[in-house]
PDB file of C-alpha atoms in Angstrom:
ATOM      1  CA  MET A  30     112.742  79.016  97.106  1.00  0.00           C
ATOM      2  CA  ASN A  31     114.929  80.662  99.743  1.00  0.00           C
ATOM      3  CA  ASP A  32     114.291  84.083 101.271  1.00  0.00           C
ATOM      4  CA  TRP A  33     116.696  85.824  98.902  1.00  0.00           C
ATOM      5  CA  ASN A  34     115.005  84.567  95.727  1.00  0.00           C
ATOM      6  CA  LEU A  35     111.578  85.375  97.123  1.00  0.00           C
ATOM      7  CA  TRP A  36     112.636  88.897  98.109  1.00  0.00           C
ATOM      8  CA  GLU A  37     114.013  89.569  94.648  1.00  0.00           C
ATOM      9  CA  GLN A  38     110.877  88.155  93.021  1.00  0.00           C
ATOM     10  CA  ARG A  39     108.765  90.510  95.114  1.00  0.00           C
ATOM     11  CA  LEU A  40     110.951  93.470  94.134  1.00  0.00           C
ATOM     12  CA  ILE A  41     110.476  92.599  90.469  1.00  0.00           C
ATOM     13  CA  SER A  42     106.712  92.168  90.740  1.00  0.00           C
ATOM     14  CA  PHE A  43     106.204  95.434  92.636  1.00  0.00           C
ATOM     15  CA  ASN A  44     108.452  97.267  90.209  1.00  0.00           C
ATOM     16  CA  ASP A  45     106.334  95.931  87.340  1.00  0.00           C
ATOM     17  CA  ALA A  46     103.134  96.880  89.159  1.00  0.00           C
ATOM     18  CA  ILE A  47     104.283 100.483  89.645  1.00  0.00           C
ATOM     19  CA  GLU A  48     105.123 100.724  85.949  1.00  0.00           C
ATOM     20  CA  GLY A  49     101.773  99.145  85.111  1.00  0.00           C
ATOM     21  CA  ILE A  50      99.852 101.969  86.778  1.00  0.00           C
ATOM     22  CA  GLY A  51     101.976 104.637  85.123  1.00  0.00           C
ATOM     23  CA  GLY A  52     104.349 105.352  87.987  1.00  0.00           C
ATOM     24  CA  GLU A  53     108.089 105.826  87.897  1.00  0.00           C
ATOM     25  CA  ALA A  54     109.922 102.619  88.749  1.00  0.00           C
ATOM     26  CA  GLY A  55     113.601 103.226  89.303  1.00  0.00           C
ATOM     27  CA  GLY A  56     114.138  99.518  89.723  1.00  0.00           C
ATOM     28  CA  TYR A  57     116.422  98.082  92.321  1.00  0.00           C
ATOM     29  CA  THR A  58     120.118  97.512  92.878  1.00  0.00           C
ATOM     30  CA  ILE A  59     121.428  94.560  94.869  1.00  0.00           C
ATOM     31  CA  ASN A  60     125.079  94.825  95.850  1.00  0.00           C
ATOM     32  CA  PRO A  61     127.179  91.660  96.121  1.00  0.00           C
ATOM     33  CA  PRO A  62     127.579  90.070  99.560  1.00  0.00           C
ATOM     34  CA  VAL A  63     130.621  90.838 101.679  1.00  0.00           C
ATOM     35  CA  ASP A  64     133.080  88.497 103.367  1.00  0.00           C
ATOM     36  CA  LEU A  65     133.558  87.931 107.075  1.00  0.00           C
ATOM     37  CA  LEU A  66     136.898  89.735 107.088  1.00  0.00           C
ATOM     38  CA  GLU A  67     135.222  92.994 106.071  1.00  0.00           C
ATOM     39  CA  ILE A  68     132.564  92.460 108.730  1.00  0.00           C
ATOM     40  CA  LYS A  69     135.250  91.969 111.393  1.00  0.00           C
ATOM     41  CA  LYS A  70     136.866  95.270 110.407  1.00  0.00           C
ATOM     42  CA  ILE A  71     133.532  97.090 110.713  1.00  0.00           C
ATOM     43  CA  GLU A  72     132.802  95.440 114.060  1.00  0.00           C
ATOM     44  CA  GLU A  73     136.193  96.519 115.399  1.00  0.00           C
ATOM     45  CA  GLN A  74     135.446 100.128 114.488  1.00  0.00           C
ATOM     46  CA  LEU A  75     131.930  99.937 115.940  1.00  0.00           C
ATOM     47  CA  GLY A  76     133.188  98.336 119.137  1.00  0.00           C
ATOM     48  CA  HIS A  77     130.634  95.520 119.094  1.00  0.00           C
ATOM     49  CA  SER A  78     129.311  92.714 116.915  1.00  0.00           C
ATOM     50  CA  LEU A  79     126.797  93.206 114.143  1.00  0.00           C
ATOM     51  CA  PRO A  80     123.417  91.510 114.648  1.00  0.00           C
ATOM     52  CA  GLN A  81     123.225  87.857 113.657  1.00  0.00           C
ATOM     53  CA  SER A  82     120.499  88.011 110.998  1.00  0.00           C
ATOM     54  CA  PHE A  83     122.037  91.172 109.518  1.00  0.00           C
ATOM     55  CA  VAL A  84     125.354  89.344 109.090  1.00  0.00           C
ATOM     56  CA  GLN A  85     123.520  86.435 107.477  1.00  0.00           C
ATOM     57  CA  VAL A  86     121.926  88.738 104.912  1.00  0.00           C
ATOM     58  CA  ILE A  87     125.059  90.697 104.048  1.00  0.00           C
ATOM     59  CA  THR A  88     127.232  87.583 103.696  1.00  0.00           C
ATOM     60  CA  GLU A  89     124.735  85.379 101.852  1.00  0.00           C
ATOM     61  CA  PHE A  90     122.553  87.810  99.899  1.00  0.00           C
ATOM     62  CA  SER A  91     123.692  91.419  99.635  1.00  0.00           C
ATOM     63  CA  GLY A  92     125.946  93.958 101.297  1.00  0.00           C
ATOM     64  CA  GLY A  93     123.507  96.716 100.428  1.00  0.00           C
ATOM     65  CA  MET A  94     120.652  97.608  98.158  1.00  0.00           C
ATOM     66  CA  GLU A  95     118.575 100.438  96.776  1.00  0.00           C
ATOM     67  CA  VAL A  96     114.926 100.469  95.721  1.00  0.00           C
ATOM     68  CA  SER A  97     113.116 103.472  94.276  1.00  0.00           C
ATOM     69  CA  TRP A  98     109.696 104.162  92.790  1.00  0.00           C
ATOM     70  CA  SER A  99     106.977 106.800  92.826  1.00  0.00           C
ATOM     71  CA  LEU A 100     103.272 106.721  92.168  1.00  0.00           C
ATOM     72  CA  PRO A 101     101.845 108.748  89.281  1.00  0.00           C
ATOM     73  CA  ASP A 102      99.872 111.943  89.913  1.00  0.00           C
ATOM     74  CA  GLU A 103      96.484 111.213  91.408  1.00  0.00           C
ATOM     75  CA  ASP A 104      94.711 112.718  88.375  1.00  0.00           C
ATOM     76  CA  SER A 105      96.290 110.129  86.100  1.00  0.00           C
ATOM     77  CA  LEU A 106      95.226 107.103  88.148  1.00  0.00           C
ATOM     78  CA  SER A 107      92.391 105.067  86.648  1.00  0.00           C
ATOM     79  CA  THR A 108      91.589 103.760  90.141  1.00  0.00           C
ATOM     80  CA  PRO A 109      92.125 106.257  92.980  1.00  0.00           C
ATOM     81  CA  LEU A 110      94.370 105.257  95.856  1.00  0.00           C
ATOM     82  CA  PRO A 111      92.170 104.121  98.788  1.00  0.00           C
ATOM     83  CA  GLU A 112      91.661 106.811 101.419  1.00  0.00           C
ATOM     84  CA  GLN A 113      93.440 104.878 104.155  1.00  0.00           C
ATOM     85  CA  LEU A 114      96.546 104.663 101.939  1.00  0.00           C
ATOM     86  CA  GLN A 115      96.691 108.304 100.877  1.00  0.00           C
ATOM     87  CA  GLY A 116     100.049 108.803 102.621  1.00  0.00           C
ATOM     88  CA  LEU A 117     101.794 106.432 100.225  1.00  0.00           C
ATOM     89  CA  PHE A 118     103.554 108.170  97.372  1.00  0.00           C
ATOM     90  CA  ALA A 119     107.119 106.902  96.796  1.00  0.00           C
ATOM     91  CA  CYS A 120     109.993 104.769  97.993  1.00  0.00           C
ATOM     92  CA  ASN A 121     113.689 105.548  98.253  1.00  0.00           C
ATOM     93  CA  PHE A 122     114.948 102.624 100.305  1.00  0.00           C
ATOM     94  CA  SER A 123     118.720 102.457 100.547  1.00  0.00           C
ATOM     95  CA  TRP A 124     121.217 100.816 102.869  1.00  0.00           C
ATOM     96  CA  ASP A 125     124.833  99.758 102.465  1.00  0.00           C
ATOM     97  CA  ILE A 126     127.160  98.024 104.894  1.00  0.00           C
ATOM     98  CA  ASP A 127     129.926 100.390 103.757  1.00  0.00           C
ATOM     99  CA  GLU A 128     127.917 103.335 105.116  1.00  0.00           C
ATOM    100  CA  ILE A 129     126.914 101.907 108.486  1.00  0.00           C
ATOM    101  CA  LEU A 130     129.793 103.569 110.340  1.00  0.00           C
ATOM    102  CA  SER A 131     128.913 107.067 109.081  1.00  0.00           C
ATOM    103  CA  ILE A 132     125.197 106.508 109.645  1.00  0.00           C
ATOM    104  CA  GLU A 133     125.794 105.308 113.183  1.00  0.00           C
ATOM    105  CA  GLU A 134     128.054 108.289 113.833  1.00  0.00           C
ATOM    106  CA  ALA A 135     125.242 110.564 112.646  1.00  0.00           C
ATOM    107  CA  ARG A 136     122.861 108.909 115.122  1.00  0.00           C
ATOM    108  CA  LYS A 137     125.367 109.480 117.906  1.00  0.00           C
ATOM    109  CA  GLY A 138     125.524 113.115 116.850  1.00  0.00           C
ATOM    110  CA  TRP A 139     121.773 113.454 117.318  1.00  0.00           C
ATOM    111  CA  VAL A 140     122.121 111.904 120.777  1.00  0.00           C
ATOM    112  CA  ARG A 141     124.912 114.290 121.790  1.00  0.00           C
ATOM    113  CA  GLU A 142     123.337 117.445 120.406  1.00  0.00           C
ATOM    114  CA  VAL A 143     119.582 116.947 120.637  1.00  0.00           C
ATOM    115  CA  PHE A 144     118.580 113.831 122.620  1.00  0.00           C
ATOM    116  CA  PRO A 145     121.184 113.521 125.409  1.00  0.00           C
ATOM    117  CA  ASP A 146     118.928 112.622 128.352  1.00  0.00           C
ATOM    118  CA  PRO A 147     118.432 108.857 128.789  1.00  0.00           C
ATOM    119  CA  ASN A 148     115.851 109.591 131.487  1.00  0.00           C
ATOM    120  CA  ASP A 149     113.631 111.499 129.057  1.00  0.00           C
ATOM    121  CA  LEU A 150     111.138 109.144 127.404  1.00  0.00           C
ATOM    122  CA  TYR A 151     111.609 110.594 123.923  1.00  0.00           C
ATOM    123  CA  ASP A 152     115.392 110.957 124.157  1.00  0.00           C
ATOM    124  CA  ALA A 153     115.800 107.435 125.551  1.00  0.00           C
ATOM    125  CA  VAL A 154     114.559 105.875 122.323  1.00  0.00           C
ATOM    126  CA  TRP A 155     117.665 107.246 120.554  1.00  0.00           C
ATOM    127  CA  HIS A 156     120.013 105.610 123.078  1.00  0.00           C
ATOM    128  CA  ASN A 157     121.529 102.110 122.857  1.00  0.00           C
ATOM    129  CA  LYS A 158     120.784 101.752 119.149  1.00  0.00           C
ATOM    130  CA  LEU A 159     122.748 100.945 116.008  1.00  0.00           C
ATOM    131  CA  ALA A 160     121.458 102.911 113.024  1.00  0.00           C
ATOM    132  CA  PHE A 161     121.892 101.291 109.610  1.00  0.00           C
ATOM    133  CA  MET A 162     119.654 103.398 107.376  1.00  0.00           C
ATOM    134  CA  GLU A 163     118.805 107.080 107.103  1.00  0.00           C
ATOM    135  CA  VAL A 164     115.271 107.781 105.946  1.00  0.00           C
ATOM    136  CA  GLY A 165     114.719 110.545 103.396  1.00  0.00           C
ATOM    137  CA  ASN A 166     113.081 112.837 105.951  1.00  0.00           C
ATOM    138  CA  GLY A 167     116.063 112.772 108.319  1.00  0.00           C
ATOM    139  CA  ASP A 168     114.821 109.945 110.551  1.00  0.00           C
ATOM    140  CA  TYR A 169     116.655 106.645 111.049  1.00  0.00           C
ATOM    141  CA  ILE A 170     115.963 102.938 111.136  1.00  0.00           C
ATOM    142  CA  ALA A 171     118.045 101.109 113.713  1.00  0.00           C
ATOM    143  CA  PHE A 172     118.734  97.969 115.694  1.00  0.00           C
ATOM    144  CA  ASP A 173     117.603  98.125 119.329  1.00  0.00           C
ATOM    145  CA  LEU A 174     120.667  96.905 121.192  1.00  0.00           C
ATOM    146  CA  ALA A 175     118.699  96.541 124.434  1.00  0.00           C
ATOM    147  CA  ILE A 176     117.945  93.089 123.031  1.00  0.00           C
ATOM    148  CA  ALA A 177     121.392  91.555 122.878  1.00  0.00           C
ATOM    149  CA  GLU A 178     120.737  88.545 120.652  1.00  0.00           C
ATOM    150  CA  ASP A 179     119.645  89.392 117.103  1.00  0.00           C
ATOM    151  CA  PRO A 180     118.038  92.722 118.076  1.00  0.00           C
ATOM    152  CA  PRO A 181     114.751  94.037 116.689  1.00  0.00           C
ATOM    153  CA  ILE A 182     114.402  96.917 114.208  1.00  0.00           C
ATOM    154  CA  VAL A 183     112.917 100.210 115.418  1.00  0.00           C
ATOM    155  CA  TYR A 184     112.111 103.650 114.011  1.00  0.00           C
ATOM    156  CA  LEU A 185     113.880 106.791 115.270  1.00  0.00           C
ATOM    157  CA  SER A 186     112.134 110.099 114.605  1.00  0.00           C
ATOM    158  CA  HIS A 187     113.988 113.406 115.023  1.00  0.00           C
ATOM    159  CA  ASP A 188     110.875 115.610 114.959  1.00  0.00           C
ATOM    160  CA  ASP A 189     108.100 114.061 117.072  1.00  0.00           C
ATOM    161  CA  GLY A 190     107.003 111.657 114.358  1.00  0.00           C
ATOM    162  CA  GLU A 191     104.127 109.376 115.287  1.00  0.00           C
ATOM    163  CA  GLY A 192     106.229 106.293 114.596  1.00  0.00           C
ATOM    164  CA  HIS A 193     109.042 107.199 117.010  1.00  0.00           C
ATOM    165  CA  GLY A 194     110.221 104.053 118.783  1.00  0.00           C
ATOM    166  CA  PHE A 195     107.850 101.778 116.866  1.00  0.00           C
ATOM    167  CA  LEU A 196     108.945  98.195 116.335  1.00  0.00           C
ATOM    168  CA  LEU A 197     109.295  97.380 112.614  1.00  0.00           C
ATOM    169  CA  GLY A 198     110.514  93.790 112.790  1.00  0.00           C
ATOM    170  CA  SER A 199     111.703  91.238 115.344  1.00  0.00           C
ATOM    171  CA  ASN A 200     115.109  91.177 113.605  1.00  0.00           C
ATOM    172  CA  PHE A 201     116.596  92.198 110.258  1.00  0.00           C
ATOM    173  CA  LEU A 202     115.319  89.121 108.415  1.00  0.00           C
ATOM    174  CA  ASP A 203     111.819  89.645 109.764  1.00  0.00           C
ATOM    175  CA  PHE A 204     111.845  93.358 108.895  1.00  0.00           C
ATOM    176  CA  PHE A 205     113.043  92.858 105.343  1.00  0.00           C
ATOM    177  CA  ASN A 206     110.725  89.925 104.674  1.00  0.00           C
ATOM    178  CA  LYS A 207     107.673  91.870 105.836  1.00  0.00           C
ATOM    179  CA  TRP A 208     108.717  95.088 104.107  1.00  0.00           C
ATOM    180  CA  THR A 209     108.925  93.319 100.735  1.00  0.00           C
ATOM    181  CA  GLN A 210     105.438  91.915 101.373  1.00  0.00           C
ATOM    182  CA  ILE A 211     103.902  95.370 101.794  1.00  0.00           C
ATOM    183  CA  GLY A 212     105.046  96.575  98.419  1.00  0.00           C
ATOM    184  CA  CYS A 213     108.393  98.048  99.420  1.00  0.00           C
ATOM    185  CA  VAL A 214     106.738 101.258 100.586  1.00  0.00           C
ATOM    186  CA  GLY A 215     108.785 104.293 101.564  1.00  0.00           C
ATOM    187  CA  CYS A 216     110.339 104.063 105.021  1.00  0.00           C
ATOM    188  CA  GLU A 217     109.090 107.382 106.413  1.00  0.00           C
ATOM    189  CA  ASP A 218     106.923 106.547 109.400  1.00  0.00           C
ATOM    190  CA  TRP A 219     103.735 107.923 107.817  1.00  0.00           C
ATOM    191  CA  GLN A 220     104.122 105.446 104.944  1.00  0.00           C
ATOM    192  CA  LEU A 221     104.813 102.493 107.250  1.00  0.00           C
ATOM    193  CA  LEU A 222     102.182 103.200 109.912  1.00  0.00           C
ATOM    194  CA  PRO A 223      99.174 102.106 107.811  1.00  0.00           C
ATOM    195  CA  PHE A 224     100.642  98.593 108.050  1.00  0.00           C
ATOM    196  CA  ILE A 225     101.451  98.651 111.780  1.00  0.00           C
ATOM    197  CA  LYS A 226      98.779  98.056 114.420  1.00  0.00           C
ATOM    198  CA  ASP A 227     100.629  99.564 117.386  1.00  0.00           C
ATOM    199  CA  SER A 228     104.095 100.413 118.680  1.00  0.00           C
ATOM    200  CA  LYS A 229     104.928  96.792 119.566  1.00  0.00           C
ATOM    201  CA  SER A 230     103.319  94.868 116.703  1.00  0.00           C
ATOM    202  CA  GLY A 231     105.762  95.453 113.863  1.00  0.00           C
ATOM    203  CA  ILE A 232     104.833  95.508 110.175  1.00  0.00           C
ATOM    204  CA  ASP A 233     101.872  93.234 109.460  1.00  0.00           C
ATOM    205  CA  PRO A 234     101.876  92.046 105.826  1.00  0.00           C
ATOM    206  CA  LEU A 235      98.511  90.342 106.374  1.00  0.00           C
ATOM    207  CA  SER A 236      96.749  93.424 107.733  1.00  0.00           C
ATOM    208  CA  GLU A 237      93.666  94.832 106.038  1.00  0.00           C
ATOM    209  CA  ASN A 238      95.652  97.742 104.629  1.00  0.00           C
ATOM    210  CA  ALA A 239      98.429  95.475 103.332  1.00  0.00           C
ATOM    211  CA  VAL A 240      95.892  93.293 101.528  1.00  0.00           C
ATOM    212  CA  LEU A 241      94.175  96.397 100.156  1.00  0.00           C
ATOM    213  CA  TRP A 242      97.474  97.886  98.916  1.00  0.00           C
ATOM    214  CA  ARG A 243      98.510  94.692  97.127  1.00  0.00           C
ATOM    215  CA  SER A 244      95.038  94.350  95.641  1.00  0.00           C
ATOM    216  CA  TRP A 245      95.106  97.925  94.352  1.00  0.00           C
ATOM    217  CA  LEU A 246      98.531  97.417  92.774  1.00  0.00           C
ATOM    218  CA  SER A 247      97.659  94.037  91.311  1.00  0.00           C
ATOM    219  CA  LYS A 248      94.915  95.450  89.103  1.00  0.00           C
ATOM    220  CA  THR A 249      97.580  95.432  86.406  1.00  0.00           C
ATOM    221  CA  ASN A 250     100.089  92.861  87.710  1.00  0.00           C
ATOM    222  CA  SER A 251     100.238  89.746  89.837  1.00  0.00           C
ATOM    223  CA  ILE A 252     101.864  90.558  93.186  1.00  0.00           C
ATOM    224  CA  VAL A 253     103.927  87.890  94.937  1.00  0.00           C
TER     225      VAL A 253
END
């Protein structure tokens, strides 16, 4: 089983698990992959190449996808959500190669208007990045272009979020693989942080909280 089939199997099993506990499962949408000609056009407009593993995903698996779900009200849960996972409530994960130019332009706008100083520790995190996804709370998930070859994925907070600058994955493949293993949780930093040890560790799908989350969900379904 390749990564793509495994990712989709995880999406299905988590979707079923959310439905099994009475939540709203909006399902998932996987767009068709794109060809290299379209990628070249986007790269020309960006002024630089897209990361290697990102190109692999969008040409072999999908040019974009959307995943959405929400947990039921706490009062309707037969088994309460564990205390250390109380921040989890919903997911609205969405990215599309066709939107990367506008999303990156929005990041640049934040740099120009709000975070212009590369010598300021907080501002500097916004510099030399390539944003590919806007989080529902106004934050961004981006490639860190300081690492030239297949750059890592980092979190950009616009309002002093605890996860600002945190590493999420060593590259796009690593990020997406680990995100699907932690139940496709929402990408706001407070939903991701229970599965991240520190700012440099990235998402840990084998952490105590990740195991606990999958165990809690799997009371009604088998989780991949």
